[in-house]
Coordinates of C-alpha atoms in Angstrom, one line a residue:
X1 CA -65.7 -66.6 226.0
X2 CA -65.5 -65.3 222.4
X3 CA -62.5 -63.4 221.1
X4 CA -64.7 -60.3 220.7
X5 CA -66.0 -60.5 224.3
X6 CA -62.4 -61.1 225.5
X7 CA -61.2 -57.9 223.8
X8 CA -64.1 -55.9 225.2
X9 CA -63.4 -57.2 228.7
X10 CA -59.7 -56.4 228.2
X11 CA -60.5 -52.8 227.2
X12 CA -62.9 -52.3 230.1
X13 CA -60.5 -53.7 232.6
X14 CA -57.6 -51.6 231.3
X15 CA -59.6 -48.4 231.8
X16 CA -60.2 -48.9 235.5
X17 CA -57.6 -51.3 237.0
X18 CA -54.1 -50.0 238.0
X19 CA -51.3 -51.2 235.9
X20 CA -49.6 -54.5 237.1
X21 CA -46.7 -56.5 236.0
X22 CA -47.4 -57.6 232.4
X23 CA -46.4 -61.2 232.9
X24 CA -48.6 -61.5 235.9
X25 CA -51.7 -60.1 234.2
X26 CA -51.6 -59.0 230.5
X27 CA -55.3 -58.0 230.6
X28 CA -54.6 -55.2 233.1
X29 CA -52.9 -53.0 230.4
X30 CA -54.6 -51.1 227.5
X31 CA -54.1 -53.0 224.2
X32 CA -51.7 -50.5 222.7
X33 CA -49.6 -50.4 225.9
X34 CA -49.7 -54.2 226.2
X35 CA -48.4 -54.7 222.7
X36 CA -45.6 -52.1 223.3
X37 CA -44.6 -53.9 226.6
X38 CA -44.6 -57.3 225.0
X39 CA -42.2 -56.1 222.3
X40 CA -39.9 -54.5 224.9
X41 CA -39.9 -57.7 227.0
X42 CA -39.0 -59.9 224.0
X43 CA -36.2 -57.5 223.0
X44 CA -34.8 -57.7 226.5
X45 CA -34.3 -61.4 226.3
X46 CA -32.3 -61.0 223.1
X47 CA -30.2 -58.0 224.2
X48 CA -29.2 -59.4 227.7
X49 CA -27.9 -62.9 226.6
X50 CA -24.5 -63.9 228.1
X51 CA -21.4 -63.4 226.0
X52 CA -20.1 -66.6 224.4
X53 CA -18.4 -67.5 221.2
X54 CA -20.1 -66.3 218.1
X55 CA -21.6 -69.6 217.2
X56 CA -22.8 -70.3 220.7
X57 CA -24.1 -66.7 220.9
X58 CA -26.4 -67.2 217.9
X59 CA -27.7 -70.6 219.1
X60 CA -28.4 -69.3 222.6
X61 CA -29.9 -66.1 221.3
X62 CA -32.3 -67.9 219.0
X63 CA -33.2 -70.3 221.8
X64 CA -33.9 -67.5 224.2
X65 CA -35.9 -65.6 221.6
X66 CA -38.1 -68.6 220.9
X67 CA -38.6 -69.5 224.6
X68 CA -39.4 -65.9 225.5
X69 CA -41.8 -65.5 222.6
X70 CA -43.7 -68.7 223.5
X71 CA -43.9 -67.7 227.2
X72 CA -45.2 -64.3 226.4
X73 CA -47.3 -64.6 223.2
X74 CA -48.5 -68.1 223.6
X75 CA -51.2 -67.6 226.2
X76 CA -52.4 -64.5 224.5
X77 CA -52.6 -66.0 221.1
X78 CA -54.4 -69.0 222.5
X79 CA -57.0 -66.8 224.2
X80 CA -57.6 -64.8 221.1
X81 CA -57.9 -67.8 218.7
X82 CA -59.3 -70.6 220.7
X83 CA -62.9 -71.6 219.8
X84 CA -65.5 -71.1 222.5
X85 CA -66.0 -74.1 224.8
X86 CA -68.9 -76.4 224.2
X87 CA -71.9 -75.8 226.4
X88 CA -72.6 -78.5 228.9
X89 CA -75.9 -80.3 228.8
X90 CA -78.6 -78.3 230.6
X91 CA -76.4 -75.2 230.8
X92 CA -78.4 -72.0 230.6
X93 CA -77.8 -69.2 228.0
X94 CA -76.9 -66.7 230.7
X95 CA -73.2 -66.7 229.6
X96 CA -74.2 -65.5 226.2
X97 CA -76.5 -62.9 227.7
X98 CA -73.6 -61.7 229.8
X99 CA -71.4 -61.4 226.7
X100 CA -74.1 -59.3 225.0
X101 CA -74.4 -57.0 228.0
X102 CA -70.6 -56.6 228.0
X103 CA -70.6 -55.7 224.3
X104 CA -73.5 -53.3 224.7
X105 CA -71.8 -51.6 227.6
X106 CA -68.6 -51.2 225.5
X107 CA -70.7 -49.7 222.6
X108 CA -72.5 -47.3 225.0
X109 CA -69.1 -46.3 226.4
X110 CA -67.9 -45.5 222.9
X111 CA -70.9 -43.4 222.2
X112 CA -70.5 -41.5 225.5
X113 CA -66.8 -40.9 224.7
X114 CA -67.6 -39.6 221.2
X115 CA -70.3 -37.3 222.5
X116 CA -67.9 -35.9 225.1
X117 CA -65.4 -35.3 222.4
X118 CA -68.0 -33.5 220.2
X119 CA -68.9 -31.0 223.0
X120 CA -65.6 -29.5 224.1
X121 CA -65.3 -28.2 227.6
X122 CA -65.6 -24.4 227.6
X123 CA -62.4 -22.6 228.2
X124 CA -62.0 -20.2 231.0
X125 CA -61.7 -16.6 229.7
X126 CA -60.2 -13.5 231.3
X127 CA -62.5 -10.9 232.6
X128 CA -64.2 -8.7 230.0
X129 CA -63.2 -11.0 227.1
X130 CA -65.7 -12.7 224.8
X131 CA -64.8 -15.0 222.0
X132 CA -67.8 -13.7 220.0
X133 CA -69.4 -10.3 220.3
X134 CA -72.4 -9.3 218.1
X135 CA -73.1 -5.6 217.9
X136 CA -76.8 -5.1 217.2
X137 CA -79.6 -7.2 218.5
X138 CA -81.6 -7.7 215.4
X139 CA -82.4 -10.5 213.0
X140 CA -78.9 -10.8 211.6
X141 CA -77.3 -11.1 215.0
X142 CA -79.8 -13.7 216.0
X143 CA -79.1 -15.8 212.9
X144 CA -75.4 -15.4 213.4
X145 CA -75.6 -16.5 217.0
X146 CA -77.5 -19.7 216.1
X147 CA -74.9 -20.5 213.4
X148 CA -72.0 -20.0 215.8
X149 CA -73.5 -22.2 218.4
X150 CA -74.1 -25.0 215.9
X151 CA -70.5 -25.0 214.9
X152 CA -69.0 -24.2 218.3
X153 CA -71.4 -25.6 221.0
X154 CA -69.3 -24.3 223.9
X155 CA -69.1 -20.7 222.5
X156 CA -69.6 -17.8 224.8
X157 CA -71.5 -15.1 222.9
X158 CA -72.4 -11.5 223.9
X159 CA -75.0 -9.7 221.9
X160 CA -75.2 -5.9 222.4
X161 CA -78.5 -4.1 221.7
X162 CA -79.8 -0.6 222.3
X163 CA -83.4 -1.7 222.9
X164 CA -84.9 -3.4 225.9
X165 CA -86.2 -6.4 224.0
X166 CA -84.5 -9.3 222.4
X167 CA -84.1 -9.9 218.6
X168 CA -87.4 -9.6 216.8
X169 CA -89.0 -9.6 213.4
X170 CA -89.7 -6.1 211.9
X171 CA -92.0 -7.0 208.9
X172 CA -95.1 -7.8 211.0
X173 CA -95.0 -4.3 212.5
X174 CA -96.3 -2.9 209.2
X175 CA -98.2 -6.0 208.1
X176 CA -99.9 -8.6 210.2
X177 CA -99.9 -6.9 213.6
X178 CA -102.6 -4.4 212.3
X179 CA -104.9 -7.2 211.2
X180 CA -105.2 -8.8 214.7
X181 CA -108.8 -9.2 215.8
X182 CA -107.8 -9.5 219.5
X183 CA -106.2 -6.6 221.2
X184 CA -104.6 -8.9 223.8
X185 CA -102.8 -10.7 220.9
X186 CA -101.4 -7.4 219.8
X187 CA -100.4 -6.4 223.3
X188 CA -98.4 -9.6 223.6
X189 CA -96.6 -8.8 220.3
X190 CA -98.2 -11.7 218.6
X191 CA -99.9 -12.0 215.2
X192 CA -101.4 -14.6 212.8
X193 CA -99.4 -15.3 209.7
X194 CA -100.8 -15.9 206.2
X195 CA -101.5 -19.5 207.2
X196 CA -103.5 -18.4 210.2
X197 CA -100.9 -19.7 212.7
X198 CA -100.2 -17.5 215.7
X199 CA -96.6 -16.4 216.2
X200 CA -94.7 -13.8 218.2
X201 CA -92.4 -11.2 216.7
X202 CA -89.7 -12.0 219.3
X203 CA -87.4 -14.6 217.8
X204 CA -87.1 -17.9 219.7
X205 CA -84.7 -20.7 218.8
X206 CA -82.9 -23.6 220.3
X207 CA -80.6 -21.3 222.4
X208 CA -81.6 -19.7 225.6
X209 CA -80.7 -16.0 225.6
X210 CA -80.0 -14.4 229.0
X211 CA -80.8 -10.7 229.2
X212 CA -78.5 -8.6 231.3
X213 CA -77.9 -4.9 232.0
X214 CA -74.5 -3.1 232.3
X215 CA -74.5 -3.6 236.1
X216 CA -74.8 -7.4 235.7
X217 CA -72.2 -7.4 232.9
X218 CA -69.7 -5.8 235.3
X219 CA -70.1 -8.7 237.8
X220 CA -69.2 -11.4 235.3
X221 CA -65.7 -12.6 236.1
X222 CA -65.3 -15.0 233.1
X223 CA -67.5 -15.5 230.0
X224 CA -69.2 -18.8 230.2
X225 CA -70.6 -21.0 227.4
X226 CA -74.0 -19.6 226.3
X227 CA -75.6 -16.5 225.0
X228 CA -76.0 -13.2 226.8
X229 CA -77.9 -10.2 225.6
X230 CA -76.8 -6.8 226.9
X231 CA -79.8 -4.5 226.6
X232 CA -80.0 -0.7 226.5
X233 CA -76.4 -0.3 225.5
X234 CA -74.5 1.0 222.5
X235 CA -71.0 0.7 221.3
X236 CA -69.2 4.0 221.0
X237 CA -65.8 2.8 219.7
X238 CA -64.3 -0.2 218.0
X239 CA -60.5 -0.7 218.0
X240 CA -59.8 -3.3 215.4
X241 CA -56.0 -3.5 216.0
X242 CA -56.5 -4.3 219.7
X243 CA -59.7 -6.3 219.1
X244 CA -61.6 -4.3 221.7
X245 CA -64.7 -2.1 221.9
X246 CA -66.0 0.6 224.3
X247 CA -69.5 0.8 225.5
X248 CA -71.5 4.0 226.1
X249 CA -70.7 3.8 229.9
X250 CA -66.9 3.7 229.2
X251 CA -66.5 0.0 229.8
X252 CA -64.0 -1.8 227.5
X253 CA -64.6 -5.3 226.3
X254 CA -62.2 -7.5 224.2
X255 CA -63.3 -9.9 221.6
X256 CA -62.0 -12.8 219.5
X257 CA -64.3 -12.1 216.6
X258 CA -66.9 -9.4 216.2
X259 CA -70.0 -9.0 214.0
X260 CA -71.4 -5.6 213.0
X261 CA -75.1 -5.8 212.5
X262 CA -76.1 -2.3 213.3
X263 CA -78.9 -2.1 210.7
X264 CA -80.3 1.1 209.4
X265 CA -81.5 4.5 210.6
X266 CA -84.8 5.9 209.3
X267 CA -84.5 9.0 207.2
X268 CA -86.3 12.2 208.2
X269 CA -87.4 15.3 206.4
X270 CA -86.1 18.7 207.6
X271 CA -89.3 20.3 206.5
X272 CA -91.2 18.6 209.3
X273 CA -89.2 20.1 212.1
X274 CA -91.7 22.7 212.8
X275 CA -94.6 20.3 213.3
X276 CA -94.4 20.3 217.1
X277 CA -92.8 17.9 219.6
X278 CA -94.0 14.3 219.4
X279 CA -96.2 14.9 216.4
X280 CA -93.8 13.4 213.9
X281 CA -92.2 10.0 214.2
X282 CA -90.4 7.5 212.0
X283 CA -91.5 3.8 212.0
X284 CA -89.0 1.1 212.6
X285 CA -89.0 -0.2 216.2
X286 CA -91.5 -1.9 218.5
X287 CA -91.8 1.4 220.4
X288 CA -92.8 3.2 217.2
X289 CA -95.5 0.6 216.6
X290 CA -96.8 0.8 220.1
X291 CA -97.1 4.6 219.9
X292 CA -98.9 4.6 216.6
X293 CA -101.2 1.7 217.5
X294 CA -102.1 3.4 220.8
X295 CA -102.9 6.6 218.9
X296 CA -105.2 5.1 216.3
X297 CA -107.1 3.1 218.9
X298 CA -108.9 6.4 219.6
X299 CA -111.7 7.5 217.2
X300 CA -111.6 10.2 214.6
X301 CA -107.8 10.5 214.3
X302 CA -106.2 11.9 211.2
X303 CA -102.9 10.2 210.3
X304 CA -100.6 11.3 207.5
X305 CA -98.0 8.9 206.1
X306 CA -95.2 10.4 204.1
X307 CA -93.6 8.0 201.6
X308 CA -94.9 5.8 198.8
X309 CA -92.5 2.9 199.0
X310 CA -92.5 -0.5 200.7
X311 CA -93.1 0.7 204.3
X312 CA -95.2 3.7 203.5
X313 CA -97.6 1.8 201.3
X314 CA -97.9 -1.2 203.7
X315 CA -98.5 1.1 206.6
X316 CA -101.1 3.2 204.9
X317 CA -103.2 0.1 204.0
X318 CA -102.7 -1.5 207.4
X319 CA -103.6 1.5 209.5
X320 CA -106.6 2.3 207.3
X321 CA -107.8 -1.2 207.7
X322 CA -107.3 -1.1 211.5
X323 CA -109.0 2.3 211.9
X324 CA -111.9 1.8 209.6
X325 CA -114.4 1.1 212.4
X326 CA -113.0 4.1 214.4
X327 CA -113.3 6.7 211.6
X328 CA -109.6 7.0 211.4
X329 CA -108.6 8.8 208.2
X330 CA -105.3 8.0 206.5
X331 CA -103.6 10.3 204.0
X332 CA -100.5 9.2 202.1
X333 CA -98.2 11.8 200.5
X334 CA -95.3 11.1 198.1
X335 CA -93.6 12.6 195.1
X336 CA -93.8 9.7 192.6
X337 CA -96.6 9.0 190.1
X338 CA -98.0 6.1 192.1
X339 CA -97.4 3.7 195.0
X340 CA -94.1 1.8 194.7
X341 CA -93.2 4.2 191.9
X342 CA -89.5 3.6 192.4
X343 CA -90.0 -0.2 192.1
X344 CA -92.9 -1.1 189.8
X345 CA -93.3 -0.2 186.1
X346 CA -95.3 3.0 185.8
X347 CA -98.5 1.3 184.7
X348 CA -98.4 -1.1 187.6
X349 CA -97.6 1.6 190.1
X350 CA -100.6 3.7 189.0
X351 CA -102.9 0.7 189.1
X352 CA -101.6 -0.2 192.6
X353 CA -102.5 3.3 193.8
X354 CA -106.1 2.7 192.6
X355 CA -106.2 -0.4 194.8
X356 CA -104.7 1.4 197.8
X357 CA -107.4 4.1 197.4
X358 CA -110.1 1.3 197.5
X359 CA -108.7 0.4 201.0
X360 CA -109.8 3.9 202.2
X361 CA -106.4 5.7 201.9
X362 CA -106.5 9.2 200.6
X363 CA -103.5 9.0 198.2
X364 CA -101.7 12.2 197.1
X365 CA -99.1 11.3 194.4
X366 CA -96.8 13.8 192.8
X367 CA -96.9 15.8 196.0
X368 CA -94.3 17.4 198.3
X369 CA -94.5 19.1 201.6
X370 CA -93.5 22.8 201.4
X371 CA -93.9 23.7 205.1
X372 CA -95.4 22.6 208.4
X373 CA -96.6 24.2 211.6
X374 CA -98.4 23.3 214.8
X375 CA -102.1 24.3 214.9
X376 CA -103.4 23.6 218.4
X377 CA -103.1 19.8 219.0
X378 CA -102.7 19.1 215.3
X379 CA -100.1 19.6 212.5
X380 CA -100.8 21.6 209.4
X381 CA -98.9 20.5 206.3
X382 CA -98.8 22.8 203.3
X383 CA -98.1 21.0 200.0
X384 CA -96.2 22.6 197.1
X385 CA -99.5 22.8 195.3
X386 CA -100.8 25.1 198.1
X387 CA -103.1 22.4 199.5
X388 CA -103.3 22.2 203.3
X389 CA -103.6 18.9 205.2
X390 CA -104.4 18.6 208.9
X391 CA -103.0 15.7 210.9
X392 CA -103.1 14.4 214.5
X393 CA -99.9 12.6 213.8
X394 CA -97.3 12.3 210.9
X395 CA -95.3 9.1 210.2
X396 CA -92.2 9.5 208.0
X397 CA -91.5 6.4 205.9
X398 CA -89.0 7.5 203.3
X399 CA -86.5 4.8 203.6
X400 CA -83.4 4.1 205.8
X401 CA -79.7 4.8 205.6
X402 CA -77.1 2.3 206.7
X403 CA -76.0 2.8 210.2
X404 CA -72.2 3.0 209.6
X405 CA -71.2 5.5 212.3
X406 CA -69.3 3.0 214.4
X407 CA -67.7 1.4 211.3
X408 CA -66.6 4.8 210.0
X409 CA -64.9 5.6 213.4
X410 CA -63.2 2.2 213.2
X411 CA -61.7 3.0 209.8
X412 CA -63.6 0.3 207.9
X413 CA -64.1 0.8 204.1
X414 CA -67.5 2.4 203.2
X415 CA -69.5 2.2 200.0
X416 CA -70.0 5.8 199.0
X417 CA -72.5 4.9 196.3
X418 CA -74.8 2.4 198.0
X419 CA -74.0 3.1 201.6
X420 CA -72.9 0.4 204.0
X421 CA -69.7 -1.3 205.0
X422 CA -67.8 -2.9 202.2
X423 CA -67.2 -6.6 202.7
X424 CA -66.1 -9.5 200.5
X425 CA -68.3 -12.4 199.4
X426 CA -67.7 -14.1 202.8
X427 CA -69.1 -11.0 204.6
X428 CA -65.7 -10.2 206.1
X429 CA -64.7 -6.5 206.4
X430 CA -61.3 -7.1 208.1
X431 CA -59.6 -9.8 209.9
X432 CA -62.0 -11.1 212.7
X433 CA -64.5 -8.4 211.7
X434 CA -67.7 -9.4 209.9
X435 CA -70.9 -7.6 208.9
X436 CA -74.4 -8.7 208.0
X437 CA -77.9 -7.2 207.4
X438 CA -79.0 -3.8 206.2
X439 CA -75.6 -2.0 206.7
X440 CA -73.6 -4.4 204.5
X441 CA -72.4 -3.7 201.0
X442 CA -71.5 -7.2 199.8
X443 CA -70.3 -8.8 196.6
X444 CA -73.2 -10.6 195.0
X445 CA -71.6 -13.3 192.8
X446 CA -74.6 -13.1 190.4
X447 CA -75.6 -9.4 190.4
X448 CA -72.5 -7.6 191.5
X449 CA -72.0 -5.4 194.6
X450 CA -75.3 -4.7 196.4
X451 CA -76.8 -3.5 199.7
X452 CA -80.1 -5.2 200.5
X453 CA -82.6 -4.1 203.1
X454 CA -84.8 -7.1 203.4
X455 CA -85.6 -9.5 206.2
X456 CA -84.6 -12.6 204.3
X457 CA -81.2 -11.1 203.6
X458 CA -80.7 -10.4 207.3
X459 CA -81.5 -14.0 208.2
X460 CA -79.4 -15.8 205.6
X461 CA -76.6 -13.2 205.6
X462 CA -76.4 -13.4 209.4
X463 CA -76.2 -17.1 209.2
X464 CA -73.3 -17.2 206.7
X465 CA -71.4 -14.6 208.7
X466 CA -71.9 -16.7 211.9
X467 CA -70.7 -19.9 210.2
X468 CA -67.6 -18.1 208.9
X469 CA -66.9 -16.5 212.3
X470 CA -66.9 -20.0 213.8
X471 CA -64.7 -21.5 211.1
X472 CA -60.9 -20.9 211.1
X473 CA -60.3 -22.6 207.7
X474 CA -63.3 -23.2 205.4
X475 CA -65.3 -20.1 204.7
X476 CA -68.6 -19.9 202.7
X477 CA -69.4 -17.3 200.1
X478 CA -72.7 -15.6 200.5
X479 CA -74.6 -16.6 197.4
X480 CA -78.2 -16.5 198.6
X481 CA -80.6 -14.4 196.5
X482 CA -82.9 -13.0 199.2
X483 CA -86.6 -12.6 198.5
X484 CA -89.1 -10.0 199.8
X485 CA -92.8 -9.8 199.9
X486 CA -95.8 -7.6 200.6
X487 CA -99.6 -7.4 200.8
X488 CA -101.4 -4.2 199.9
X489 CA -105.0 -5.0 200.6
X490 CA -107.0 -8.1 199.5
X491 CA -106.1 -7.9 195.8
X492 CA -102.4 -7.4 195.8
X493 CA -99.8 -9.8 197.1
X494 CA -96.4 -10.2 195.6
X495 CA -93.0 -11.9 196.1
X496 CA -89.8 -10.8 194.4
X497 CA -86.1 -11.5 194.1
X498 CA -83.1 -9.6 192.7
X499 CA -83.0 -5.9 191.7
X500 CA -86.4 -4.2 191.2
X501 CA -85.9 -0.7 189.9
X502 CA -88.5 1.2 187.8
X503 CA -85.7 2.8 185.8
X504 CA -84.7 -0.6 184.4
X505 CA -86.3 -2.2 181.3
X506 CA -89.1 -4.6 182.1
X507 CA -91.0 -7.4 180.4
X508 CA -94.4 -8.1 181.8
X509 CA -96.3 -11.4 181.3
X510 CA -99.9 -11.4 182.5
X511 CA -102.8 -13.9 182.1
X512 CA -104.5 -13.5 178.7
X513 CA -108.1 -13.5 179.5
X514 CA -110.1 -10.3 180.3
X515 CA -112.0 -10.8 183.5
X516 CA -114.1 -7.7 184.2
X517 CA -117.1 -9.8 185.2
X518 CA -115.0 -12.2 187.3
X519 CA -113.2 -9.4 189.0
X520 CA -116.5 -7.6 189.9
X521 CA -117.9 -10.9 191.2
X522 CA -114.9 -11.5 193.3
X523 CA -115.0 -8.0 194.7
X524 CA -118.8 -8.4 195.5
X525 CA -118.1 -11.6 197.3
X526 CA -115.4 -10.1 199.4
X527 CA -117.5 -7.1 200.3
X528 CA -120.6 -9.2 201.2
X529 CA -120.9 -9.8 205.0
X530 CA -120.3 -13.4 206.1
X531 CA -123.3 -15.4 207.3
X532 CA -123.7 -15.7 211.0
X533 CA -121.9 -18.8 212.3
X534 CA -120.1 -19.4 209.0
X535 CA -116.6 -18.3 210.2
X536 CA -114.2 -21.2 210.8
X537 CA -111.8 -20.5 213.6
X538 CA -109.0 -22.2 211.7
X539 CA -109.4 -19.6 209.0
X540 CA -109.3 -16.6 211.4
X541 CA -106.5 -14.3 210.6
X542 CA -106.0 -15.5 207.1
X543 CA -106.1 -12.9 204.3
X544 CA -107.8 -14.0 201.1
X545 CA -106.2 -13.1 197.8
X546 CA -108.1 -12.6 194.5
X547 CA -107.8 -15.3 191.9
X548 CA -109.4 -13.4 189.0
X549 CA -107.2 -12.9 185.9
X550 CA -106.6 -9.7 183.9
X551 CA -106.0 -8.5 180.4
X552 CA -102.5 -8.3 178.9
X553 CA -100.5 -5.4 180.2
X554 CA -100.5 -3.4 177.0
X555 CA -104.3 -3.5 176.8
X556 CA -105.2 -2.6 180.3
X557 CA -105.8 1.0 181.5
X558 CA -106.4 2.0 185.1
X559 CA -109.9 3.4 184.2
X560 CA -110.9 0.0 182.8
X561 CA -110.9 -1.3 186.5
X562 CA -109.2 -4.5 185.4
X563 CA -107.4 -6.5 188.0
X564 CA -103.8 -7.5 187.7
X565 CA -104.2 -10.7 189.6
X566 CA -101.5 -13.0 188.3
X567 CA -98.4 -12.2 186.4
X568 CA -94.6 -12.0 186.2
X569 CA -92.5 -8.9 185.6
X570 CA -88.9 -9.4 184.5
X571 CA -86.3 -6.6 185.1
X572 CA -83.5 -6.5 182.6
X573 CA -80.0 -4.9 182.6
X574 CA -77.6 -5.4 179.7
X575 CA -80.1 -8.0 178.4
X576 CA -79.8 -10.1 181.5
X577 CA -82.6 -10.9 184.0
X578 CA -81.6 -9.1 187.2
X579 CA -85.0 -9.1 189.0
X580 CA -88.4 -10.9 189.1
X581 CA -91.7 -9.7 190.5
X582 CA -94.2 -12.5 191.0
X583 CA -97.6 -10.8 191.2
X584 CA -100.2 -12.8 193.1
X585 CA -98.1 -15.8 192.1
X586 CA -96.8 -17.5 195.2
X587 CA -94.4 -20.3 196.0
X588 CA -92.3 -19.7 192.9
X589 CA -89.2 -18.0 194.5
X590 CA -86.9 -20.9 193.9
X591 CA -87.9 -21.0 190.2
X592 CA -87.1 -17.3 190.0
X593 CA -83.7 -17.7 191.6
X594 CA -82.8 -20.3 188.9
X595 CA -83.2 -17.8 186.0
X596 CA -81.7 -14.8 187.8
X597 CA -78.7 -13.7 185.8
X598 CA -79.7 -15.5 182.6
X599 CA -79.7 -13.7 179.2
X600 CA -83.3 -12.8 178.2
X601 CA -84.2 -14.3 174.8
X602 CA -87.6 -13.4 173.3
X603 CA -87.7 -16.6 171.4
X604 CA -87.4 -18.6 174.6
X605 CA -89.7 -16.6 176.8
X606 CA -92.5 -19.3 176.8
X607 CA -90.1 -21.9 178.2
X608 CA -88.6 -19.3 180.6
X609 CA -91.9 -18.5 182.2
X610 CA -93.6 -21.9 182.0
X611 CA -92.6 -22.9 185.7
X612 CA -94.6 -19.9 186.9
X613 CA -97.9 -21.1 185.6
X614 CA -99.0 -17.7 184.3
X615 CA -101.5 -19.1 181.8
X616 CA -102.8 -21.9 183.9
X617 CA -106.5 -21.8 184.8

């Protein structure tokens, strides 16, 4: 037997056999114990020698030590160092195979032991205590949950949400869901993304989320490893000193660490209060989508959308597209000069409005509602100009405000200027209290303190918060520059990073060649009906984007009907690049992040924008 096989057999025997006298069987003790016992035995020979004269004592002690050492260590040293015996003639190789099996068994045993050590046994918790509680059942909580479970596989997590559905994506509610060709797909809350792949808005990951109600929560005696979602519940009070919270039914839960991801609350307009019950809604939840979608399925409906920003513009284009065959009329009202007037430069905002109008939307810029009243089954809106607009339903999309009511009651610091709960770069508000998503005012290491209301921020911010919650020592700073995107009809698609504010100075770089003919040809091709049988199923659900190129920004006027099909807009503050808008220029977000925060230099602009391929054919 080889020395390696002997040591493997020794370890294996030591794990299962009871301990015996060392001298009778040295292989029955674990290696570390065996070595310790051998030393103790050798020392006992020396320490218990009979008393004689000093000279005799030394002689007899040395003799006893040598004899004892030979008796004890000799057989073991021989076993470990002796060469393997020669194989007899005709002897089979089954001995070697047995040694290999023993070695493999030992290695498998090591792997199993390591795996067992990597997945700690879940601790038993007292009733109503959860190591991690996530308040809010949105995207940020979902991302935090996954990050916690990655770092702490045995974690017991409770997510608390006020809806009856698990965490889901909000962007498709105003985008892709309205472009489904199959009503059953919409009913199942599914959609086809820009690549034509069918997805569902409900988020699904590696973890299984068990939905429970408050009655089921009461029956839980001890939180177990896994993720539970408490639906239809709200948190009324948060006691940071005692690390506890109170639900809307009065039940008190205790936590180890808590995440506040309460999102935002849609703003409303007091002037719309006289419109009649159920005639005016905001648009944020799945239920809001279902109500509006059900309404426009009927023919000849008149829908008014108030707001010209991200949501209002997306929704106006999407509903108009969906209701085109049903004679649904969409009117959009807002006080700015054009769509996205608070975000885009003025010229681009006005041109965007011209494109939204081509999608069938009746856009009324520079308009405010003066009064409303119910007229039969409809709502009559009177504008400040005196014009009257009739609607079957009004959707208010004028932004959100951070939902900080719970945080305020808990005594957390609030950002009076931006809204939201003030946290550090690690997304921590207080000890064991973290925040993520729309309601968070965080320190951006590149752009300063910010509050961001975009999906990408919720995902990556929630993930960093979750990682820090599950780490007692090393915390990560949130350095991610979140991106956002939108599509406004077939000719406008954009991606952006950083701060986009129309009040900032901007530098626009557009393709140089005028393309009136090319743009008209592209528009004609898009409007022409497809030939029968020419549609490929793999392309169903995809939204084509124009590829024509426009004149330089300074030479283009809205009345010229030129198309801004590819360009880059830089937003500057104190001569630094704080935002980038990539217009019909996709897949360049990482390039944009690299130059965010850099000083803008007119002499280096060509090198700066080269990665974006603005002038490429």
